[in-house]
Coordinates of C-alpha atoms in Angstrom, one line a residue:
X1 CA -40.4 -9.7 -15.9
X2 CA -44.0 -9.1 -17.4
X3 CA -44.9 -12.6 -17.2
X4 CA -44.0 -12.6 -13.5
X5 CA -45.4 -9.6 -12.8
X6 CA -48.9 -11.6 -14.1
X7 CA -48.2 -14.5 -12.2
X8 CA -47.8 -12.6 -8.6
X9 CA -51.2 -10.7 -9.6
X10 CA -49.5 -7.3 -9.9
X11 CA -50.9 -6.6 -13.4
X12 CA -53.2 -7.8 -15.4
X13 CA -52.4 -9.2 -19.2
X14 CA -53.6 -6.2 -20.5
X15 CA -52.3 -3.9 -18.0
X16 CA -48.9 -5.5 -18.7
X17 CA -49.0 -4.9 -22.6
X18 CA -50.3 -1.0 -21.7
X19 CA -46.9 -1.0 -19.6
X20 CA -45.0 -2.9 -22.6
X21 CA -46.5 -0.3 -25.5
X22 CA -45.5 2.7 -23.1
X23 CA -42.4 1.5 -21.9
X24 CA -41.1 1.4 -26.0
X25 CA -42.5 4.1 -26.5
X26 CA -40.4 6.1 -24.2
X27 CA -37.3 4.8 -25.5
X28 CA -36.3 1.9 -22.9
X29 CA -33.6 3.5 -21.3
X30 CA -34.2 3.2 -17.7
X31 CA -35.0 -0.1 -15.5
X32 CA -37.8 -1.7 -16.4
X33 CA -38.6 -2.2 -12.5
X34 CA -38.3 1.6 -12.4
X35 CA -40.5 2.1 -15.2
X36 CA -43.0 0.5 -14.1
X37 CA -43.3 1.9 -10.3
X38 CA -42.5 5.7 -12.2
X39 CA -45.5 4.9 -14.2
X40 CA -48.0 3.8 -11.5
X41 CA -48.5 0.4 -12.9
X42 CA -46.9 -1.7 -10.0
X43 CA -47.1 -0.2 -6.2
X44 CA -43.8 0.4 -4.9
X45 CA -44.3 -1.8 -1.9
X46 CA -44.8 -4.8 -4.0
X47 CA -41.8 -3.8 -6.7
X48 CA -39.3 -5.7 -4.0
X49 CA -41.2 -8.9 -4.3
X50 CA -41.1 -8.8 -8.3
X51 CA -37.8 -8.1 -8.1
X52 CA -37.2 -11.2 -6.0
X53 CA -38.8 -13.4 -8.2
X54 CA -37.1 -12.3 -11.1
X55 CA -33.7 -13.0 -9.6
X56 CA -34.7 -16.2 -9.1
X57 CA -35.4 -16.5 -12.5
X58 CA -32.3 -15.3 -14.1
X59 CA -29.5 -17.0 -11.2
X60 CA -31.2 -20.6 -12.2
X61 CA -28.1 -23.0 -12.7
X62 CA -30.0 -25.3 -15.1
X63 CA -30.6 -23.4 -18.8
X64 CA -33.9 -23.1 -19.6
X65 CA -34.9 -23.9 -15.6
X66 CA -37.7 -22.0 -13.4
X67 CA -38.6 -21.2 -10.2
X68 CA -41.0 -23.5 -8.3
X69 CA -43.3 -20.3 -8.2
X70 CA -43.0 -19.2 -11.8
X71 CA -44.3 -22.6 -13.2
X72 CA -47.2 -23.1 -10.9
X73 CA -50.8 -23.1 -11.6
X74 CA -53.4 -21.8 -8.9
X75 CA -55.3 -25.1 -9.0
X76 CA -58.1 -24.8 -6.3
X77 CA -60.6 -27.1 -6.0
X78 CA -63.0 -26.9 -9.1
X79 CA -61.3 -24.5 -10.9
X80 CA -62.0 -24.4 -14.4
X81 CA -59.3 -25.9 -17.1
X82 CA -60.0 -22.7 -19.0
X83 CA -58.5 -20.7 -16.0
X84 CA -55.6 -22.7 -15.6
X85 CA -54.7 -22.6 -19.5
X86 CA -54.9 -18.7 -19.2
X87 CA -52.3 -18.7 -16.0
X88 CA -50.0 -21.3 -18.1
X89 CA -50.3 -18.6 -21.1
X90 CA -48.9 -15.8 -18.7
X91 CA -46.1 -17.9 -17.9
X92 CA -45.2 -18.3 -21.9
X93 CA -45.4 -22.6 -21.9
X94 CA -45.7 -24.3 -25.2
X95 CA -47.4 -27.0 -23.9
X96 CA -50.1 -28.3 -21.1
X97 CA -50.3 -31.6 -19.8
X98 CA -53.7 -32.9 -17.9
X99 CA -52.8 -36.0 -16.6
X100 CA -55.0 -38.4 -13.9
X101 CA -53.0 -40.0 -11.0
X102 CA -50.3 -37.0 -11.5
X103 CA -49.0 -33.5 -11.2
X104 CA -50.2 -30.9 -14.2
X105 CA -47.3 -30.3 -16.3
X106 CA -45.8 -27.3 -18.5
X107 CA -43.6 -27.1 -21.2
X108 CA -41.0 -24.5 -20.9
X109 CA -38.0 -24.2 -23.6
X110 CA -39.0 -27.3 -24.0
X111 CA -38.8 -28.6 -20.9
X112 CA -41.3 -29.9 -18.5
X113 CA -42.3 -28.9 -15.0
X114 CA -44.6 -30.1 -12.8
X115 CA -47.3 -27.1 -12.2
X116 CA -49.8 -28.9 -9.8
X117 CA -49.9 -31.4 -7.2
X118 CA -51.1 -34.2 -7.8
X119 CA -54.5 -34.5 -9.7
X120 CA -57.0 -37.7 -9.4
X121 CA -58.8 -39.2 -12.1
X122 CA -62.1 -37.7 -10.9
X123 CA -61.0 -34.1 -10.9
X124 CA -59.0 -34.5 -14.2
X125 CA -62.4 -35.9 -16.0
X126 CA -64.4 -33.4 -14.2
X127 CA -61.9 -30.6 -15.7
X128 CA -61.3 -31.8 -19.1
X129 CA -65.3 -32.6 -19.7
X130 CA -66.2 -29.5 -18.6
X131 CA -64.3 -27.7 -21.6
X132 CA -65.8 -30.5 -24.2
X133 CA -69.6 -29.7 -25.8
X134 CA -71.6 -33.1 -25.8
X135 CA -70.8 -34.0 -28.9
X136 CA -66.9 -33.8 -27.9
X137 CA -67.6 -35.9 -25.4
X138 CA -69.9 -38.6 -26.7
X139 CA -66.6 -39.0 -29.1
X140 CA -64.2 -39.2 -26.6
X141 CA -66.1 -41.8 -24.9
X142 CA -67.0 -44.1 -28.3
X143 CA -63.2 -43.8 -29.8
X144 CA -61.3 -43.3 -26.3
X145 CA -59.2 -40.8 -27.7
X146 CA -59.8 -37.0 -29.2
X147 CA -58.5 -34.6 -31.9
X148 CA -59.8 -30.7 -31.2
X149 CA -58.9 -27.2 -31.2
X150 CA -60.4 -24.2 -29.3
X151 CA -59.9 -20.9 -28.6
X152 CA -59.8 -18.7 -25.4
X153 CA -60.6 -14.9 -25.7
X154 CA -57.6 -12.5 -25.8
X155 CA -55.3 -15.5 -24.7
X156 CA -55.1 -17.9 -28.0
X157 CA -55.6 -21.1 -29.5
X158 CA -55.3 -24.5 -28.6
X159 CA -54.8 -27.7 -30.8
X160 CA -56.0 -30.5 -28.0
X161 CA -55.7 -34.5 -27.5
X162 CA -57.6 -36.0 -25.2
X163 CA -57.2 -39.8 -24.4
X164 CA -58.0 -42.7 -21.9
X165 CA -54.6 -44.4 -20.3
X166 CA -55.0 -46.6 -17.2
X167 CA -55.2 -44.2 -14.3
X168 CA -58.0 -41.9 -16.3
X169 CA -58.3 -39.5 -18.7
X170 CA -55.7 -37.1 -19.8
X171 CA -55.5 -34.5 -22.5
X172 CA -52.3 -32.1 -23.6
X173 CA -52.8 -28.8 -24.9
X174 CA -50.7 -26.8 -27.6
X175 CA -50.8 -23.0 -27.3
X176 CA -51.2 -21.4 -30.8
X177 CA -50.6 -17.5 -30.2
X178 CA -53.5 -15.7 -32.0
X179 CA -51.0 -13.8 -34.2
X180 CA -49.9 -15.3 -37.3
X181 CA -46.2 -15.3 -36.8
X182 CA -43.6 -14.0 -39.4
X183 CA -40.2 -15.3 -40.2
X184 CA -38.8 -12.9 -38.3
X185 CA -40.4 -13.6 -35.3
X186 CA -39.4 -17.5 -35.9
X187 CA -35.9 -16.3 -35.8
X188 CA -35.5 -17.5 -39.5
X189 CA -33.9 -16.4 -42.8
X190 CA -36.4 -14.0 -44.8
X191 CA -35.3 -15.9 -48.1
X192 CA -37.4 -18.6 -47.1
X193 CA -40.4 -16.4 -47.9
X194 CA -39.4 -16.5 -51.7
X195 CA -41.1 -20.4 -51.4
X196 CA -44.6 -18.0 -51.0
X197 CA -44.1 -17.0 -54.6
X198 CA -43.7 -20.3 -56.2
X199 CA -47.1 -21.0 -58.5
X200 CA -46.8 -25.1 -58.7
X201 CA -45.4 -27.5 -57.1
X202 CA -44.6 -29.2 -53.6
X203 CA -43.1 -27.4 -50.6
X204 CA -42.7 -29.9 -47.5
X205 CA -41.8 -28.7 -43.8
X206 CA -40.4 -31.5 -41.8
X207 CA -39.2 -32.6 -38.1
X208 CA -40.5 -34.1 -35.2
X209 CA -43.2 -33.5 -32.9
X210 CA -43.4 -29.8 -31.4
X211 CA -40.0 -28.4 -33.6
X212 CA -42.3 -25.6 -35.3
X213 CA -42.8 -26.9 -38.0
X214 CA -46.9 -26.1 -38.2
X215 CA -45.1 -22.0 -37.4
X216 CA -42.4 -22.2 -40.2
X217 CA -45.6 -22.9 -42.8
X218 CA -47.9 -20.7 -41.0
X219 CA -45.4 -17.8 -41.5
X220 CA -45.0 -18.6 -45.5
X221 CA -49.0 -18.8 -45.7
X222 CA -49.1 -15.4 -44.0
X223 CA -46.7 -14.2 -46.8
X224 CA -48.7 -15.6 -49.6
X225 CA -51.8 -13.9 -48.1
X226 CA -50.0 -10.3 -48.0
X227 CA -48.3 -11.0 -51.6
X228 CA -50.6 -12.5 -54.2
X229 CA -54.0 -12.2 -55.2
X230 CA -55.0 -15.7 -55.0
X231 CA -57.3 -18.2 -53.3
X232 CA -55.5 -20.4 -50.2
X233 CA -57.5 -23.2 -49.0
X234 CA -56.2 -25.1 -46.1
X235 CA -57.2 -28.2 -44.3
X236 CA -56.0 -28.7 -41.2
X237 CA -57.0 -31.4 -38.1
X238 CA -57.3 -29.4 -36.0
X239 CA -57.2 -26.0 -37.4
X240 CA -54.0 -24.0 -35.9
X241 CA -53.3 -20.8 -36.8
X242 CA -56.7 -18.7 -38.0
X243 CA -55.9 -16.8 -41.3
X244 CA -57.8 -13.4 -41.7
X245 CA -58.3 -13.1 -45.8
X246 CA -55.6 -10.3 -46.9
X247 CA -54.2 -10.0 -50.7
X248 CA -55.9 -13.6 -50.6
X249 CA -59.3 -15.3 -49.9
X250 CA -58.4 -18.1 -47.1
X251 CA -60.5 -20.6 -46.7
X252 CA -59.7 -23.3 -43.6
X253 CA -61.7 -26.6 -43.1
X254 CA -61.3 -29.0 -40.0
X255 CA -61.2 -32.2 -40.6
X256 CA -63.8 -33.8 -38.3
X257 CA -66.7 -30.9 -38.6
X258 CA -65.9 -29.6 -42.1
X259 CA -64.6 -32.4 -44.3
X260 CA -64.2 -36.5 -43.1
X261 CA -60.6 -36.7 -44.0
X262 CA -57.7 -35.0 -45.1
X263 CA -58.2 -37.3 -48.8
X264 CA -62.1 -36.4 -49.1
X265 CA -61.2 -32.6 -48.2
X266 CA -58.4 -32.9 -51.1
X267 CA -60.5 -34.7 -53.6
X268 CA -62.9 -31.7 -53.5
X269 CA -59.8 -29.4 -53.0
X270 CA -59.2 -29.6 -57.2
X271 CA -63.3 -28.6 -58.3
X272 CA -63.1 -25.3 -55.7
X273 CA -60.5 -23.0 -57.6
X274 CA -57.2 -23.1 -55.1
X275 CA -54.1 -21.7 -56.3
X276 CA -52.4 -22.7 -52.9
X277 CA -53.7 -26.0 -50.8
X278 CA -52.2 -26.1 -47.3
X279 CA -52.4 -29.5 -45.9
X280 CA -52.2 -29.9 -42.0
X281 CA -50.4 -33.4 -42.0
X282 CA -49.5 -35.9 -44.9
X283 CA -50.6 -39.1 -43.2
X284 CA -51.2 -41.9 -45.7
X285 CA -51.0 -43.0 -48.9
X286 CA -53.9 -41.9 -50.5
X287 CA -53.3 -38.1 -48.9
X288 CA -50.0 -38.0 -50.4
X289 CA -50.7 -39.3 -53.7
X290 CA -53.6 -36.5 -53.5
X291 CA -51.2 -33.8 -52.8
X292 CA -49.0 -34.9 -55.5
X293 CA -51.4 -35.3 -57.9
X294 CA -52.8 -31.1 -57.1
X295 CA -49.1 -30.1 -57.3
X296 CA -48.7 -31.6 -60.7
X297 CA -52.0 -29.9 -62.1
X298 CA -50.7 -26.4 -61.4
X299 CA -51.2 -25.8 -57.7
X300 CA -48.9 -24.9 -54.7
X301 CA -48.9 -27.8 -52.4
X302 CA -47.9 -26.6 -48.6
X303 CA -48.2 -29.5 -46.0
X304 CA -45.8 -30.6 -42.9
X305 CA -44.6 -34.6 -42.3
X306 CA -43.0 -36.1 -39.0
X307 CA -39.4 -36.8 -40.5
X308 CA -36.4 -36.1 -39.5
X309 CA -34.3 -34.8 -42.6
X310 CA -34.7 -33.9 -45.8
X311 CA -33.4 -37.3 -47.6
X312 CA -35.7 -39.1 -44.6
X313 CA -38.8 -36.8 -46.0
X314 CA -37.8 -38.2 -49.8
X315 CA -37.4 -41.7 -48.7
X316 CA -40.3 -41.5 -46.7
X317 CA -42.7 -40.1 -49.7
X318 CA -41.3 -42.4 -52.1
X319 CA -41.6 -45.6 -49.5
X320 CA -45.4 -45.5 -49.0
X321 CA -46.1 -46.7 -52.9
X322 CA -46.5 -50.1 -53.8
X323 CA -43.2 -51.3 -56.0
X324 CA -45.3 -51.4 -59.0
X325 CA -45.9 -47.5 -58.8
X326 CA -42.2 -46.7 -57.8
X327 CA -41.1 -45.8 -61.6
X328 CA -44.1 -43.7 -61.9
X329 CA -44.0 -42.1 -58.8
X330 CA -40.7 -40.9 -58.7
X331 CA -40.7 -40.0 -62.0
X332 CA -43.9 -37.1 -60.8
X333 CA -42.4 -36.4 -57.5
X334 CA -38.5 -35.2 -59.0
X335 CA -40.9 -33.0 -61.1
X336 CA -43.2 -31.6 -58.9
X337 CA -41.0 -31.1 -55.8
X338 CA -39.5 -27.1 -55.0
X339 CA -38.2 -27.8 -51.7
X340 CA -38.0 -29.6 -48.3
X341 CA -37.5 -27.3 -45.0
X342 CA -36.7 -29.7 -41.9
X343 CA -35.7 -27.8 -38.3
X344 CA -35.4 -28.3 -35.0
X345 CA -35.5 -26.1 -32.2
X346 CA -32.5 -26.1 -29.7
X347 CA -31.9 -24.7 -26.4
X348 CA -30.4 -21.1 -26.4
X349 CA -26.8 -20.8 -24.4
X350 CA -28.7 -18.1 -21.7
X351 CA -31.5 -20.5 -21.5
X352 CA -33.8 -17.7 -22.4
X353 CA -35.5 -19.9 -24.9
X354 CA -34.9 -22.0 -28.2
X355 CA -34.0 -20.9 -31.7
X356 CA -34.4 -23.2 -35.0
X357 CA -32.1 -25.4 -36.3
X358 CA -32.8 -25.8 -40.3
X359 CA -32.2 -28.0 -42.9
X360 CA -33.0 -26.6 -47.0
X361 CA -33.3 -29.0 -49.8
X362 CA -34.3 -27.0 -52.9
X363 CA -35.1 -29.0 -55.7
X364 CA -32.5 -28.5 -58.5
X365 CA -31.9 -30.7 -61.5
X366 CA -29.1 -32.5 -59.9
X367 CA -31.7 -33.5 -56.7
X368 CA -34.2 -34.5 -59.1
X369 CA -31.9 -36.6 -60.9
X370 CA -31.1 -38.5 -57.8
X371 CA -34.7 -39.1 -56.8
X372 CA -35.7 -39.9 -60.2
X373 CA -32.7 -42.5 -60.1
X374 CA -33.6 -44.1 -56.9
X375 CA -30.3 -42.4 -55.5
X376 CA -31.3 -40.4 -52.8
X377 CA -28.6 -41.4 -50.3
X378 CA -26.1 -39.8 -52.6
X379 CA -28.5 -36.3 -52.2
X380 CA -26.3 -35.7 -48.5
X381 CA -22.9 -35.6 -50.6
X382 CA -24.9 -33.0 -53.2
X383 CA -26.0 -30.7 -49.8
X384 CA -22.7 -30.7 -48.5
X385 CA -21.6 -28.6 -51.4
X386 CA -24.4 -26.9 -52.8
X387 CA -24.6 -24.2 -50.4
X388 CA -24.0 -21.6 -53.4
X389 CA -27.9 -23.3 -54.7
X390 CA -29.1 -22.7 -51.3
X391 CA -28.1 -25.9 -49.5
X392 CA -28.0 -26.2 -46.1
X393 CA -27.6 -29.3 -43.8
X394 CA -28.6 -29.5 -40.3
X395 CA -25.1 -29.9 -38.9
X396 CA -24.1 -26.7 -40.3
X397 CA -26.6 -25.0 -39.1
X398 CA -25.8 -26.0 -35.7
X399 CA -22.2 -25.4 -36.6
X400 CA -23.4 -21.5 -37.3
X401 CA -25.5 -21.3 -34.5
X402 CA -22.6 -22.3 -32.3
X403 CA -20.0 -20.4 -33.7
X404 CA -22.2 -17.3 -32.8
X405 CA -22.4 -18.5 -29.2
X406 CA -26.2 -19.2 -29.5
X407 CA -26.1 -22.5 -28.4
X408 CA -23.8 -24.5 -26.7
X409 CA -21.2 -27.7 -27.7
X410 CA -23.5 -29.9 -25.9
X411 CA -26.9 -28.7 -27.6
X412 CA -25.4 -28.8 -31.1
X413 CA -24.1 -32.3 -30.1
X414 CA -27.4 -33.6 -29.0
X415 CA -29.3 -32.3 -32.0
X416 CA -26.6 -33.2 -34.8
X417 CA -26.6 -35.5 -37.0
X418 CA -22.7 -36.3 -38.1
X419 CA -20.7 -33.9 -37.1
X420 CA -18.7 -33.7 -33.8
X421 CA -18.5 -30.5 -33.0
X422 CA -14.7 -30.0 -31.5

């Protein structure tokens, strides 16, 4: 209701979290509706038309579905991209999608809608150039194609692509809230935060594109920073979530106008006195061996990769090295790795959103056996029974999730891996 309330203009963002703080703080026992007409934060005349709206919402037959009118932006001729990417924030998306020759799109629960009519490749250039400095710009136009991040006042980050495709230009946007998030507010077990204490090593977070992955090691970096006294450098492309120095010093360079890649920025990394290096992406060979290499010298390696799996993620490391290194690297990476956290995020059952899916890998002797041996597909067998060593598989995750009547059959089905869920 808040975020409809924003979208039919009855409150303001910040009016809405002064109605929010008051409204807990008077015990949330009555009607929200009532609350907020009692309080003299929505006129009562308009109460019946937010109302509305919300039924709509919550009567959708499709889970995760919205109303036509609570997914549209107000896109009036030579409106600003900032302003719509403040109205898409209201309305909770994930996502933004600029795209030439079409409609605007949200992501919603991970689903998209279309939030515009159509836009031409004119107006699309006009809007997407007119968020870009020169320099931005003059890049997107030499390479065709754009890496940034941004930030709009009170509303948030954004970690932006732009690119040409053959009607135009289009760009999508990823909204980074400007809070750090906590485990907690992932939806995910505190125990992972025990990874935040480990001095050495490798810890890899794993999935595929937009399963909150970047969020899972965000929230583990924000518990190093409250725990230890240490020094956290982080290099990101672009950079995500921003890190306010706590227990820790955090220090986070941006590929492109800090560093000229993620190997230079690591090279460097080991002469600047890290205890903890965060690494946005591990895209290469010469990254990885990098990150290796610091978690073998007595640092605390955190860094995502696009896999799907935990034995994927192993094979995946191990694959990128030439066959002469294979001995060698396998030997360092059994030694060096602590653990590998792949999720996903699945639909809810009510629709009202998605909650992760996870897979844990920790490395124990028996696991570094296997990858030391060039056994890894035998590692699946080890999970399915290692749950007293903090195993857990994807499927049964899923198989927890559903059991609880998070999630539904069809959901678990579509993100399992094995098992058929009767």
């Amino acid at each position: 209701m808040p975020r409809l309330a924003v979208k039919l203009e009855l409150l303001s963002n910040e009016r809405t979290l002064e109605a929010l703080r008051s409204y807990r703080s008077n015990g949330g026992s009555e009607d929200f509706g009532t609350f907020l007409v009692g309080g003299d934060f929505v006129p009562e005349d308009r109460l019946t038309e937010l109302l509305r709206a919300q039924a709509d919402f919550e009567s959708s037959d499709e889970p995760g579905a919205r109303p036509a009118s609570a997914t549209r932006l107000d896109c009036r001729p030579r409106v600003a991209l900032e302003d719509l990417l403040r109205q898409a924030c209201a309305l909770g998306v994930s996502d933004v999608h600029l795209h030439s020759g079409a409609p605007m799109k949200v992501r919603i629960h991970g689903l998209l809608h279309d939030a515009t009519e159509i836009i031409d490749a004119a107006t699309a250039e006009r809007m997407l150039y007119g968020l870009l400095a020169d320099e931005q710009r003059a890049l997107l136009q030499k390479d065709l194609q754009l890496d940034f991040g941004f930030e709009i006042p009170d509303v948030g980050r954004f970690r932006a692509n732009a690119y040409h495709q053959q009607r135009g230009v289009d760009a999508v946007f990823r909204a980074i809230p400007a809070e750090v998030p906590t485990l907690e507010d992932l939806g995910l077990p505190g125990s992972l935060g025990e990874l935040a204490d480990l001095h050495q090593g490798i810890v890899l977070f794993t999935g595929p594109a937009g399963c909150g992955k970047s969020s899972t090691m965000a929230a583990i970096v924000r518990v190093a920073n409250e725990r230890r006294r240490d020094h956290i450098l982080m290099i990101e492309d672009p950079i995500e979530f921003q890190h306010a120095s706590r227990g820790c010093v955090v220090n986070q360079r941006q590929v492109g106008p800090h560093t000229g890649s993620f190997a230079r920025a690591l090279r460097a990394a080991l002469r600047e006195d890290p205890d903890v290096i965060v690494i946005g992406e591990l895209r290469d060979l010469e990254t990885i061996s990098l990150a290796l290499t610091a978690a073998e010298t007595g640092h605390l390696v955190l860094a995502t990769l696009h896999t799907s799996g935990a034995v994927r993620t192993l094979n995946r490391i191990l694959g990128v090295f030439p066959p002469d290194q294979q001995a060698q690297i396998r030997t360092m990476f059994s030694e060096s790795l602590r653990a590998v956290i792949s999720q996903r995020l699945v639909l809810r059952a009510d629709g009202s959103g998605r909650v992760p899916a996870i897979e844990i890998l920790p490395n124990t002797k028996a696991v570094a056996n296997l990858i030391r041996d060039n056994k890894t597909y035998q590692i699946i067998s080890l999970m399915q029974t290692g749950g007293t060593q903090g195993m857990r598989l994807l499927d049964n995750s899923l198989a927890e999730l559903l059991k609880a009547r998070v999630i539904t059959k069809e959901e678990a089905c579509l993100h399992a891996e094995n098992t058929k869920f009767a």
